[in-house]
Amino acid sequence: MIKVVLDAMGSDNSPQVEVEGAVLAAAEYDCQIILVGNKDAIIQELKKYPKARMDKIVIEHASEVVEMHEPAALAVRKKKDSSISVAMDLLADNKADVLISAGNTGAVVVAATLKLRMLPGIERPGIAIIIPTLTGVSMLIDIGANIAPQPVHLLHYGVMGDAYSRHLLNKSNPTIGLLNIGEEESKGTEFVKETHKLLNQSNLNFIGNVEGRDVFSGKCDVVVADGFVGNVVLKVAESISEAIGKLLKEHFKKDIFTKLAALMIINRKSFRKTLKELDYSEYGGAPLLGVNGRVIISHGRSSAKAIKNAVRAAREFVIKDINKHILKELEGVNLLKNTGQT
Amino acid sequence: MIKVVLDAMGSDNSPQVEVEGAVLAAAEYDCQIILVGNKDAIIQELKKYPKARMDKIVIEHASEVVEMHEPAALAVRKKKDSSISVAMDLLADNKADVLISAGNTGAVVVAATLKLRMLPGIERPGIAIIIPTLTGVSMLIDIGANIAPQPVHLLHYGVMGDAYSRHLLNKSNPTIGLLNIGEEESKGTEFVKETHKLLNQSNLNFIGNVEGRDVFSGKCDVVVADGFVGNVVLKVAESISEAIGKLLKEHFKKDIFTKLAALMIINRKSFRKTLKELDYSEYGGAPLLGVNGRVIISHGRSSAKAIKNAVRAAREFVIKDINKHILKELEGVNLLKNTGQT
């Protein structure tokens, strides 16, 4: 049975949502969930669910919590008994197959890099997120693990995104695009131009530069970006979706006519499907790719449903053995590089 | 009478939209419009509007056009008789008060920098755009004039955004935020940290770092950003608004019930107001700040209405004399800087 270690103290509403998410996931999926965090608080929450599958839920005590705004490296070094550190140790010691945390992203990245180390040949980890587009789903990598990257890091993100798209999103020949401010090769900073060259020389299905407007249009399957830019893009996208939703809702409330009309629309199945496609919590979490282990990072504002979906994503991460595929693809890229140099 | 020089060959649908926009603006605003571009093509278009106020419209021939995808610096150097160059020369020679172009943004920036020079004390121009937020309008500066900026350039963008907000958007004490990946001072790249320090020492109403999610929430009046990041943010925002609109519209079409319901909503005034608030063409164009002259950059996909609104924005730019206010504010910042150094 797949063992999922879940940081129970990570999200903004921890440990409530983590415990509820674990209970939902245990009921639905074939896995064991190890909840890591304050034992008393977790037990207190679990009492709300008398029908919880306790045969599939385990508690592992951790006395400390890394807060959202703590400097990541310092927090990991100082708080040896934090839920993130304890959970990462379990993963590093092979006592779990995959880890989920909705906590301080920087701390998760630092702990994973320190305790799991990198996959051989990869220099820096990247966080990949599945994004809904007009034509299906795409991936955006990196959304903030590495905010001052080198071009070769982005080449590796291309490789990792390709492997993830092929084996988890079942895309047969994923297209890779580089986020830039124009489509032409001559556009952008020196960093982006150098990255363009590396991706172009690789054996990836690289379609060249893509612009901000292409990210959510589905122009390519994997958008490769500097972690700073990727992070801003993701947060802008989330906030606009929320804002438009709010504007529509407020408008709908304005009078009885629009209220009735709105109900007619909102209750229809196809509209709810549209909303679902735009709902990030459906995708549960973002894989931290490049580390020698399996880590899923969830949103700090995750709901119990998002945590449950993160468990589903975590199970798939294990079953599809993405890291093996990344290593294999990397061989191809390095081979090409060596050939190019001789 | 204010003289507006309008590049008639800039937009994706030039010269049609420029000519129609000029006709609409001439009918509505007190100004003279100088249309620059292929004389025959412009006259051909003008024939569609027999009631056009030809007493307020002038044509200035330019034989060349800078295409959207031409490298900016090269195009400006080579095509001396392009509509952008000829229009910029008219502005530089004081034969016009303000310039509008929906053409190649890079070429407009290069031509403006070369022919108008910078305002004394400003090193690099920045494009500022007015963005609709949940609480009113804010500004984002820079959206792509300067993609490899130094921290001091962003300090100056803060000053320019402050002046524009005060005198054109009538905000009494505009708040300035720095776009970053977290709110804490310790977050971000070395470049962003250094910029944070400069803004913090200035006499601007600096509220610190803001995140991607804050840009369209109205958390601050002026969002200062690296031109690369600002450009991506803007294009992401545009595409998401469009995509959500498309999804809603497609859904609305699905069957007779939702179609009727949708009509009930869409035709109501308050809903149309909401849509209007989200419509970039309402704002017409983005000022290029920092050059010693008045330039408005419009979207390549501008409609005639957007061009008309750009003329309105251009007139205000002249009437409110923004550059004078920028220079005055800059004195304050430099004074402070000198004091700080002694």
XYZ file of C-alpha atoms in Angstrom:
684
model
C 0.000 0.000 0.000
C 1.296 3.460 -0.907
C 2.318 5.468 2.141
C 1.576 9.204 1.957
C 3.153 11.435 4.632
C 1.049 14.553 5.122
C 2.301 17.672 6.927
C -0.746 18.316 9.126
C 0.418 21.790 10.252
C 1.011 23.466 6.900
C -2.084 25.206 5.587
C -3.679 28.433 6.755
C -6.415 26.366 8.426
C -4.278 23.571 9.785
C -4.716 21.014 11.127
C -8.467 21.077 10.361
C -8.298 20.885 6.566
C -5.401 18.414 6.554
C -7.233 16.059 8.930
C -10.504 16.326 7.029
C -8.635 15.885 3.729
C -6.892 12.796 5.106
C -10.211 11.331 6.269
C -11.755 11.920 2.811
C -8.726 10.476 1.021
C -8.558 7.415 3.298
C -12.189 6.688 2.485
C -11.628 6.991 -1.244
C -8.105 5.850 -2.110
C -6.011 2.776 -1.463
C -3.254 4.261 0.703
C -1.964 4.825 4.211
C -1.764 8.424 5.411
C 0.769 9.487 8.016
C -0.353 12.760 9.601
C 2.635 14.679 10.993
C 2.167 17.433 13.560
C 0.887 18.221 17.015
C -0.536 14.880 18.180
C -3.154 16.315 20.529
C -4.466 18.776 17.950
C -4.672 16.060 15.298
C -6.501 13.632 17.629
C -8.891 16.415 18.596
C -9.731 16.992 14.924
C -10.023 13.294 14.134
C -12.726 12.976 16.815
C -15.038 14.876 14.469
C -15.017 11.901 12.113
C -16.154 8.804 14.019
C -16.340 6.860 10.760
C -12.779 7.738 9.694
C -10.807 4.782 8.337
C -8.384 4.736 11.258
C -6.879 1.520 9.909
C -5.383 3.690 7.147
C -4.436 6.783 9.192
C -1.329 7.052 11.385
C -0.181 9.992 13.525
C 3.459 11.018 13.905
C 4.119 13.718 16.492
C 6.113 16.851 15.659
C 6.418 19.536 18.326
C 7.234 22.539 16.137
C 5.676 24.382 13.199
C 7.402 26.476 10.521
C 5.267 29.582 10.161
C 4.350 30.922 6.707
C 6.538 34.003 6.975
C 9.672 32.512 8.509
C 12.868 32.671 6.427
C 13.013 29.179 4.926
C 16.638 28.126 5.369
C 16.847 29.379 8.949
C 13.557 27.725 9.918
C 14.645 24.336 8.583
C 18.012 24.578 10.358
C 16.586 25.717 13.699
C 13.337 23.784 13.966
C 14.527 20.192 13.765
C 11.228 18.922 15.133
C 8.946 20.902 12.823
C 6.217 19.006 10.977
C 7.989 19.717 7.660
C 11.325 18.367 8.885
C 9.861 15.293 10.584
C 7.738 14.491 7.523
C 10.736 14.946 5.201
C 12.850 12.658 7.410
C 10.192 9.939 7.111
C 10.323 10.285 3.323
C 14.141 10.333 3.242
C 14.240 7.201 5.426
C 11.870 5.402 3.039
C 9.161 5.200 5.684
C 6.843 6.903 3.207
C 6.599 6.971 -0.594
C 5.503 10.548 -1.097
C 5.083 13.758 0.935
C 2.403 16.468 0.862
C 2.711 19.875 2.523
C 0.614 23.036 2.262
C 3.099 24.846 4.488
C 5.906 27.374 3.934
C 6.925 26.586 0.344
C 10.481 27.809 0.782
C 10.951 25.597 3.845
C 9.603 22.547 1.995
C 12.004 23.226 -0.889
C 14.980 23.689 1.459
C 14.129 20.593 3.531
C 13.634 18.483 0.396
C 16.908 19.676 -1.156
C 18.840 19.005 2.071
C 17.305 15.708 3.100
C 16.469 14.074 -0.241
C 19.265 15.643 -2.352
C 18.857 16.259 -6.072
C 18.306 13.715 -8.804
C 21.710 13.036 -10.402
C 22.293 15.594 -13.160
C 19.717 18.107 -11.903
C 21.098 21.202 -10.163
C 17.962 22.900 -8.876
C 14.407 21.816 -8.073
C 11.399 23.397 -9.774
C 7.754 23.519 -8.762
C 5.436 22.513 -11.581
C 1.782 23.405 -11.535
C -1.018 22.078 -13.681
C -3.032 24.949 -15.128
C -6.432 24.894 -16.796
C -6.434 26.342 -20.316
C -9.000 26.864 -23.045
C -7.959 23.599 -24.684
C -7.255 21.331 -21.710
C -4.498 21.398 -19.129
C -0.920 22.636 -19.405
C 1.959 22.879 -16.960
C 3.884 25.883 -15.730
C 7.362 25.264 -14.249
C 8.873 26.887 -12.111
C 6.492 28.822 -9.876
C 8.986 29.853 -7.222
C 11.446 27.180 -6.076
C 14.306 28.924 -7.883
C 13.998 32.697 -8.318
C 17.501 33.384 -9.647
C 17.958 30.499 -12.091
C 20.624 29.802 -14.669
C 19.662 28.862 -18.242
C 20.574 25.188 -17.694
C 18.063 25.011 -14.821
C 15.299 25.978 -17.230
C 16.496 23.377 -19.727
C 16.088 20.806 -16.957
C 12.615 22.180 -16.165
C 11.767 21.518 -19.793
C 12.925 17.913 -19.431
C 11.035 17.434 -16.155
C 7.881 19.027 -17.514
C 8.090 16.834 -20.590
C 8.369 13.667 -18.466
C 5.497 14.730 -16.228
C 3.269 15.622 -19.188
C 3.957 12.344 -20.973
C 3.522 10.003 -18.062
C 1.031 11.763 -15.828
C -1.030 13.856 -18.212
C -0.760 11.246 -20.990
C 0.434 13.665 -23.666
C 2.298 11.805 -26.384
C 4.684 14.517 -27.584
C 4.320 17.524 -25.291
C 5.220 20.917 -26.709
C 7.548 23.082 -24.601
C 7.454 26.897 -24.659
C 9.718 29.462 -23.001
C 7.943 32.357 -21.297
C 9.182 35.604 -22.815
C 7.915 39.075 -23.761
C 7.752 38.333 -27.484
C 7.800 35.377 -29.829
C 10.948 36.230 -31.781
C 14.281 34.679 -30.826
C 15.748 38.162 -30.529
C 13.321 39.169 -27.756
C 13.987 39.245 -24.056
C 16.858 39.481 -21.607
C 20.265 37.853 -22.099
C 19.169 35.134 -19.662
C 16.098 34.258 -21.736
C 18.039 34.327 -25.012
C 20.639 31.922 -23.618
C 17.876 29.641 -22.312
C 16.190 29.736 -25.729
C 19.426 28.505 -27.298
C 19.749 25.575 -24.881
C 16.130 24.481 -25.331
C 16.467 24.812 -29.085
C 19.510 22.529 -29.153
C 17.809 19.905 -26.959
C 15.773 16.960 -28.169
C 12.640 18.394 -26.550
C 9.640 19.371 -28.693
C 10.501 23.062 -28.193
C 8.164 25.486 -29.973
C 10.090 28.628 -29.034
C 9.062 31.643 -27.008
C 5.533 32.072 -25.720
C 4.030 35.231 -24.244
C 1.988 35.923 -21.137
C -1.182 35.648 -23.172
C -0.288 32.093 -24.251
C 0.033 30.631 -20.756
C -3.676 30.035 -20.253
C -4.573 29.656 -23.923
C -3.031 26.187 -24.145
C -0.554 27.132 -26.877
C 1.934 24.640 -25.478
C 1.833 21.775 -22.991
C 4.698 22.949 -20.787
C 5.537 26.600 -20.120
C 9.069 26.989 -18.770
C 9.711 30.115 -16.703
C 12.046 31.762 -14.238
C 10.602 31.030 -10.754
C 10.126 34.718 -9.967
C 8.069 35.336 -13.100
C 6.202 32.020 -12.739
C 5.243 32.854 -9.177
C 3.900 36.279 -10.119
C 1.991 34.824 -13.094
C 0.312 32.196 -10.946
C -0.745 34.670 -8.257
C -2.027 37.162 -10.837
C -4.044 34.404 -12.505
C -5.539 33.224 -9.218
C -6.504 36.715 -8.171
C -8.108 37.635 -11.495
C -10.187 34.458 -11.563
C -11.294 35.218 -8.020
C -12.010 38.866 -8.784
C -14.105 38.109 -11.854
C -15.999 35.445 -9.903
C -16.658 37.969 -7.148
C -17.788 40.669 -9.585
C -20.181 38.242 -11.276
C -21.522 36.983 -7.961
C -22.037 40.480 -6.588
C -23.770 41.448 -9.739
C -25.965 38.376 -9.585
C -27.119 39.407 -6.122
C -28.221 42.861 -7.213
C -31.879 42.317 -7.864
C -34.465 39.614 -8.093
C -34.375 39.410 -11.896
C -30.686 38.820 -12.237
C -30.791 36.630 -9.146
C -33.317 34.313 -10.756
C -31.486 34.392 -14.051
C -28.209 33.651 -12.315
C -29.715 30.673 -10.523
C -30.901 29.317 -13.854
C -27.355 29.461 -15.118
C -25.374 28.457 -12.069
C -27.418 25.359 -11.401
C -26.905 23.972 -14.852
C -24.418 21.143 -15.068
C -22.324 22.534 -17.920
C -21.757 25.807 -16.078
C -20.651 23.998 -12.974
C -18.262 21.996 -15.138
C -16.790 25.270 -16.445
C -16.306 26.555 -12.917
C -14.700 23.257 -11.929
C -12.198 23.548 -14.755
C -11.141 26.921 -13.390
C -10.864 25.688 -9.806
C -7.265 25.133 -8.729
C -8.265 22.894 -5.828
C -9.268 20.241 -8.360
C -5.600 19.676 -9.102
C -4.667 19.382 -5.429
C -1.039 20.299 -5.462
C 2.104 20.991 -7.413
C 4.945 18.475 -7.681
C 8.398 19.631 -6.584
C 10.435 18.145 -9.417
C 14.171 17.516 -9.487
C 14.673 16.265 -5.918
C 15.459 12.614 -5.293
C 12.064 11.858 -3.774
C 8.423 12.640 -4.309
C 7.057 15.884 -2.868
C 3.729 17.590 -3.552
C 3.321 21.240 -2.520
C -0.243 22.363 -1.859
C -1.636 25.886 -1.665
C -1.597 27.521 1.763
C -5.288 28.215 1.354
C -6.093 24.594 0.512
C -9.515 23.213 1.351
C -10.059 19.663 2.607
C -11.087 18.778 -0.942
C -7.789 20.167 -2.257
C -5.879 18.047 0.264
C -7.864 14.981 -0.793
C -7.022 15.732 -4.437
C -3.374 16.218 -3.458
C -3.409 12.659 -2.059
C -4.756 11.467 -5.408
C -1.977 13.366 -7.231
C 0.597 11.969 -4.770
C -0.519 8.393 -5.437
C -0.218 8.955 -9.197
C 3.243 10.463 -8.706
C 4.298 7.176 -7.061
C 2.475 4.827 -9.428
C 3.733 6.512 -12.611
C 7.304 6.681 -11.236
C 7.976 10.121 -12.719
C 11.516 10.445 -11.354
C 12.616 7.340 -13.261
C 11.296 8.901 -16.469
C 13.000 12.225 -15.723
C 16.352 10.491 -15.290
C 15.900 8.583 -18.517
C 15.025 11.735 -20.485
C 17.930 13.568 -18.908
C 20.307 10.933 -20.283
C 19.078 11.799 -23.772
C 19.643 15.518 -23.224
C 23.106 15.014 -21.752
C 24.048 12.616 -24.519
C 23.027 15.259 -27.029
C 24.997 17.878 -25.135
C 28.125 15.722 -25.131
C 27.752 14.988 -28.808
C 27.357 18.676 -29.467
C 30.565 19.453 -27.629
C 32.808 16.962 -29.404
C -5.894 73.951 -29.678
C -4.046 70.800 -28.591
C -2.306 69.050 -31.469
C -2.295 65.266 -31.326
C -0.037 63.421 -33.759
C -1.382 59.941 -34.442
C 0.659 57.151 -36.070
C -1.930 55.917 -38.563
C 0.014 52.759 -39.514
C 0.562 51.227 -36.085
C -2.238 48.872 -35.091
C -3.018 45.388 -36.388
C -5.907 46.887 -38.367
C -4.249 50.075 -39.523
C -5.034 52.495 -40.956
C -8.761 51.654 -40.604
C -9.036 51.859 -36.801
C -6.717 54.863 -36.529
C -8.723 56.821 -39.110
C -12.068 55.873 -37.577
C -10.681 56.670 -34.105
C -9.462 60.053 -35.336
C -12.875 60.827 -36.864
C -14.618 59.900 -33.598
C -12.163 61.929 -31.510
C -12.371 64.979 -33.798
C -16.132 64.945 -33.391
C -15.949 64.728 -29.624
C -12.832 66.552 -28.394
C -11.346 69.982 -28.854
C -8.124 69.106 -30.671
C -6.364 68.851 -34.006
C -5.330 65.376 -35.138
C -2.355 64.853 -37.434
C -2.616 61.442 -39.082
C 0.833 60.179 -40.104
C 1.231 57.414 -42.673
C 0.503 56.400 -46.235
C -1.415 59.381 -47.585
C -3.430 57.471 -50.200
C -4.488 54.768 -47.757
C -5.528 57.375 -45.183
C -7.535 59.398 -47.711
C -9.202 56.192 -48.895
C -10.298 55.445 -45.349
C -11.406 59.004 -44.652
C -13.818 58.783 -47.599
C -15.944 56.425 -45.493
C -16.774 59.327 -43.188
C -18.290 62.158 -45.259
C -19.232 63.980 -42.070
C -15.720 63.852 -40.623
C -14.533 67.116 -39.084
C -11.857 67.686 -41.731
C -11.202 71.133 -40.269
C -9.614 69.279 -37.333
C -7.839 66.468 -39.213
C -4.510 66.848 -41.053
C -2.570 64.210 -43.008
C 1.219 63.955 -42.976
C 2.694 61.463 -45.424
C 5.180 58.795 -44.342
C 6.289 56.219 -46.904
C 7.467 53.436 -44.587
C 6.004 51.298 -41.809
C 7.794 49.579 -38.927
C 6.290 46.100 -38.766
C 5.297 44.581 -35.406
C 8.066 42.008 -35.399
C 10.985 44.111 -36.588
C 13.892 44.600 -34.174
C 13.174 48.028 -32.722
C 16.548 49.799 -32.776
C 17.388 48.636 -36.289
C 13.962 49.599 -37.652
C 14.186 53.127 -36.250
C 17.711 53.569 -37.638
C 16.922 52.192 -41.092
C 13.400 53.448 -41.749
C 13.816 57.207 -41.461
C 10.499 57.785 -43.205
C 8.426 55.364 -41.122
C 5.192 56.657 -39.618
C 6.680 56.280 -36.124
C 9.801 58.293 -37.007
C 7.945 61.020 -38.896
C 5.385 61.355 -36.099
C 8.132 61.493 -33.451
C 9.970 64.176 -35.446
C 6.796 66.316 -35.482
C 6.594 65.957 -31.703
C 10.298 66.693 -31.199
C 9.996 69.791 -33.409
C 7.070 71.056 -31.327
C 4.685 70.727 -34.247
C 2.502 68.570 -32.015
C 1.855 68.444 -28.265
C 1.454 64.711 -27.828
C 1.916 61.499 -29.846
C -0.149 58.308 -30.024
C 1.025 55.040 -31.593
C -0.411 51.522 -31.524
C 2.623 50.263 -33.428
C 5.773 48.351 -32.545
C 6.229 49.303 -28.877
C 9.986 48.828 -28.904
C 10.329 51.121 -31.920
C 8.202 53.811 -30.274
C 10.363 53.617 -27.133
C 13.608 53.779 -29.135
C 12.387 56.659 -31.337
C 11.141 58.596 -28.301
C 14.381 58.080 -26.383
C 16.489 59.147 -29.380
C 14.439 62.075 -30.620
C 12.926 63.484 -27.420
C 15.740 62.484 -24.987
C 15.069 61.768 -21.333
C 13.701 64.133 -18.706
C 16.708 65.489 -16.765
C 17.471 63.067 -13.916
C 15.628 60.095 -15.417
C 17.788 57.354 -16.948
C 15.224 55.073 -18.562
C 11.634 55.439 -19.743
C 8.839 53.267 -18.380
C 5.421 52.411 -19.773
C 2.653 52.912 -17.236
C -0.720 51.303 -17.666
C -3.952 52.003 -15.859
C -5.500 48.786 -14.604
C -8.998 48.141 -13.319
C -9.096 46.681 -9.802
C -11.786 45.628 -7.362
C -11.610 49.024 -5.683
C -11.069 51.415 -8.596
C -8.076 51.925 -10.835
C -4.383 51.440 -10.154
C -1.250 51.798 -12.269
C 1.364 49.246 -13.233
C 4.764 50.582 -14.339
C 6.827 49.302 -16.275
C 5.142 46.945 -18.724
C 8.072 46.468 -21.084
C 10.038 49.603 -21.997
C 12.970 48.437 -19.864
C 13.391 44.685 -19.414
C 16.787 44.714 -17.699
C 16.388 47.622 -15.275
C 18.559 48.800 -12.420
C 17.045 49.490 -8.985
C 17.240 53.275 -9.480
C 15.076 52.979 -12.608
C 12.321 51.433 -10.504
C 12.693 54.219 -7.926
C 12.072 56.679 -10.752
C 9.057 54.630 -11.906
C 7.701 55.071 -8.394
C 8.150 58.846 -8.679
C 6.568 58.977 -12.150
C 3.665 56.743 -11.128
C 3.096 58.920 -8.074
C 2.953 62.097 -10.195
C 0.606 60.496 -12.720
C -1.700 59.138 -10.010
C -1.863 62.458 -8.202
C -2.452 64.701 -11.171
C -4.279 62.493 -13.655
C -6.130 60.007 -11.472
C -6.688 62.589 -8.718
C -5.338 60.447 -5.895
C -4.195 62.621 -3.020
C -1.467 60.430 -1.525
C -0.960 57.438 -3.796
C 0.448 54.270 -2.249
C 3.377 52.642 -4.058
C 4.048 48.889 -3.952
C 6.955 46.847 -5.327
C 5.988 43.669 -7.186
C 7.690 40.712 -5.505
C 7.051 37.052 -4.669
C 6.347 37.699 -0.994
C 5.547 40.565 1.319
C 8.564 40.361 3.607
C 11.598 42.577 3.011
C 13.772 39.448 2.922
C 11.905 38.015 -0.076
C 12.975 38.104 -3.701
C 16.081 38.497 -5.810
C 19.003 40.771 -4.955
C 17.662 43.246 -7.525
C 14.280 43.455 -5.823
C 15.818 43.754 -2.349
C 18.016 46.641 -3.486
C 15.013 48.337 -5.120
C 13.012 47.873 -1.907
C 15.741 49.688 0.008
C 15.732 52.666 -2.408
C 11.936 52.994 -2.378
C 11.912 52.695 1.401
C 14.410 55.556 1.774
C 12.471 57.798 -0.610
C 9.757 60.252 0.324
C 7.168 58.237 -1.617
C 4.223 56.664 0.187
C 5.855 53.227 -0.156
C 3.876 50.357 1.384
C 6.495 47.674 0.680
C 6.328 44.532 -1.400
C 3.118 43.420 -3.053
C 2.455 40.034 -4.650
C 0.938 38.984 -7.956
C -2.429 38.593 -6.280
C -2.383 42.236 -5.147
C -1.980 43.781 -8.614
C -5.661 43.604 -9.519
C -7.013 43.771 -5.976
C -6.231 47.469 -5.635
C -3.926 47.012 -2.642
C -1.857 49.973 -3.790
C -2.264 52.781 -6.308
C 0.996 52.238 -8.169
C 2.633 48.841 -8.688
C 6.297 49.189 -9.635
C 7.782 46.276 -11.587
C 10.651 45.148 -13.773
C 9.477 45.610 -17.396
C 9.849 41.912 -18.187
C 7.631 40.867 -15.290
C 5.184 43.727 -15.888
C 4.799 42.756 -19.530
C 4.072 39.131 -18.695
C 1.610 40.151 -15.954
C -0.321 42.390 -18.310
C -0.569 39.797 -21.067
C -1.588 37.075 -18.615
C -4.281 39.346 -17.208
C -5.624 40.250 -20.645
C -5.756 36.637 -21.760
C -7.486 35.389 -18.625
C -10.154 38.089 -18.813
C -10.702 37.157 -22.448
C -10.761 33.418 -21.725
C -13.274 33.739 -18.910
C -15.436 35.980 -21.070
C -15.286 33.407 -23.857
C -16.125 30.523 -21.528
C -19.096 32.426 -20.130
C -20.310 33.430 -23.565
C -20.000 29.908 -24.956
C -21.839 28.609 -21.992
C -24.549 31.198 -22.425
C -25.120 30.003 -25.959
C -25.641 26.395 -24.972
C -29.405 26.220 -24.728
C -32.477 28.373 -24.818
C -32.858 28.561 -21.025
C -29.395 29.823 -20.292
C -29.558 31.987 -23.395
C -32.623 33.765 -22.086
C -31.192 33.999 -18.615
C -27.948 35.364 -19.990
C -29.776 38.007 -21.968
C -31.571 39.103 -18.821
C -28.220 39.628 -17.157
C -26.142 41.013 -19.988
C -28.657 43.664 -20.909
C -28.814 45.077 -17.436
C -26.955 48.314 -16.988
C -24.941 47.345 -13.916
C -23.570 44.258 -15.642
C -22.520 46.270 -18.628
C -20.823 48.667 -16.265
C -18.888 45.753 -14.777
C -17.786 44.614 -18.212
C -16.790 48.170 -19.073
C -14.603 48.341 -15.989
C -12.741 45.255 -17.197
C -12.350 46.546 -20.741
C -8.850 47.831 -21.433
C -9.967 49.837 -24.454
C -11.769 52.212 -22.081
C -8.382 53.505 -20.973
C -7.139 53.972 -24.521
C -3.429 53.832 -24.085
C -0.447 53.762 -21.767
C 1.786 56.786 -21.235
C 5.491 56.359 -21.906
C 6.885 58.202 -18.907
C 10.375 59.584 -18.444
C 11.001 60.939 -21.937
C 11.111 64.676 -22.544
C 7.822 64.757 -24.429
C 4.361 63.232 -24.295
C 3.855 59.800 -25.821
C 0.887 57.423 -25.480
C 1.329 53.794 -26.495
C -1.840 51.980 -27.527
C -2.478 48.254 -27.832
C -1.721 46.669 -31.209
C -5.214 45.239 -31.170
C -6.812 48.630 -30.483
C -10.328 49.297 -31.708
C -11.437 52.675 -33.076
C -13.000 53.309 -29.670
C -9.666 52.600 -28.003
C -7.950 55.090 -30.332
C -10.618 57.670 -29.543
C -10.052 57.085 -25.825
C -6.299 57.362 -26.387
C -6.893 60.848 -27.816
C -8.824 61.716 -24.653
C -5.923 60.396 -22.519
C -3.433 62.302 -24.700
C -5.308 65.568 -24.199
C -5.319 65.044 -20.433
C -1.593 64.278 -20.514
C -1.052 67.732 -22.076
C -3.557 69.649 -19.952
C -2.352 68.214 -16.637
C 1.306 68.769 -17.597
C 2.494 65.530 -15.996
C 6.153 65.944 -16.953
C 6.385 69.189 -14.983
C 5.071 67.373 -11.917
C 7.473 64.467 -12.431
C 10.431 66.846 -12.510
C 9.237 68.587 -9.372
C 8.812 65.318 -7.484
C 12.180 64.114 -8.687
C 13.813 67.151 -7.096
C 12.399 66.033 -3.760
C 13.741 62.510 -4.167
C 17.191 63.696 -5.229
C 17.298 66.207 -2.398
C 16.505 63.400 0.027
C 19.140 61.209 -1.555
C 21.782 63.917 -1.169
C 20.792 64.511 2.441
C 20.952 60.802 3.109
C 24.459 60.635 1.735
C 25.958 63.431 3.828
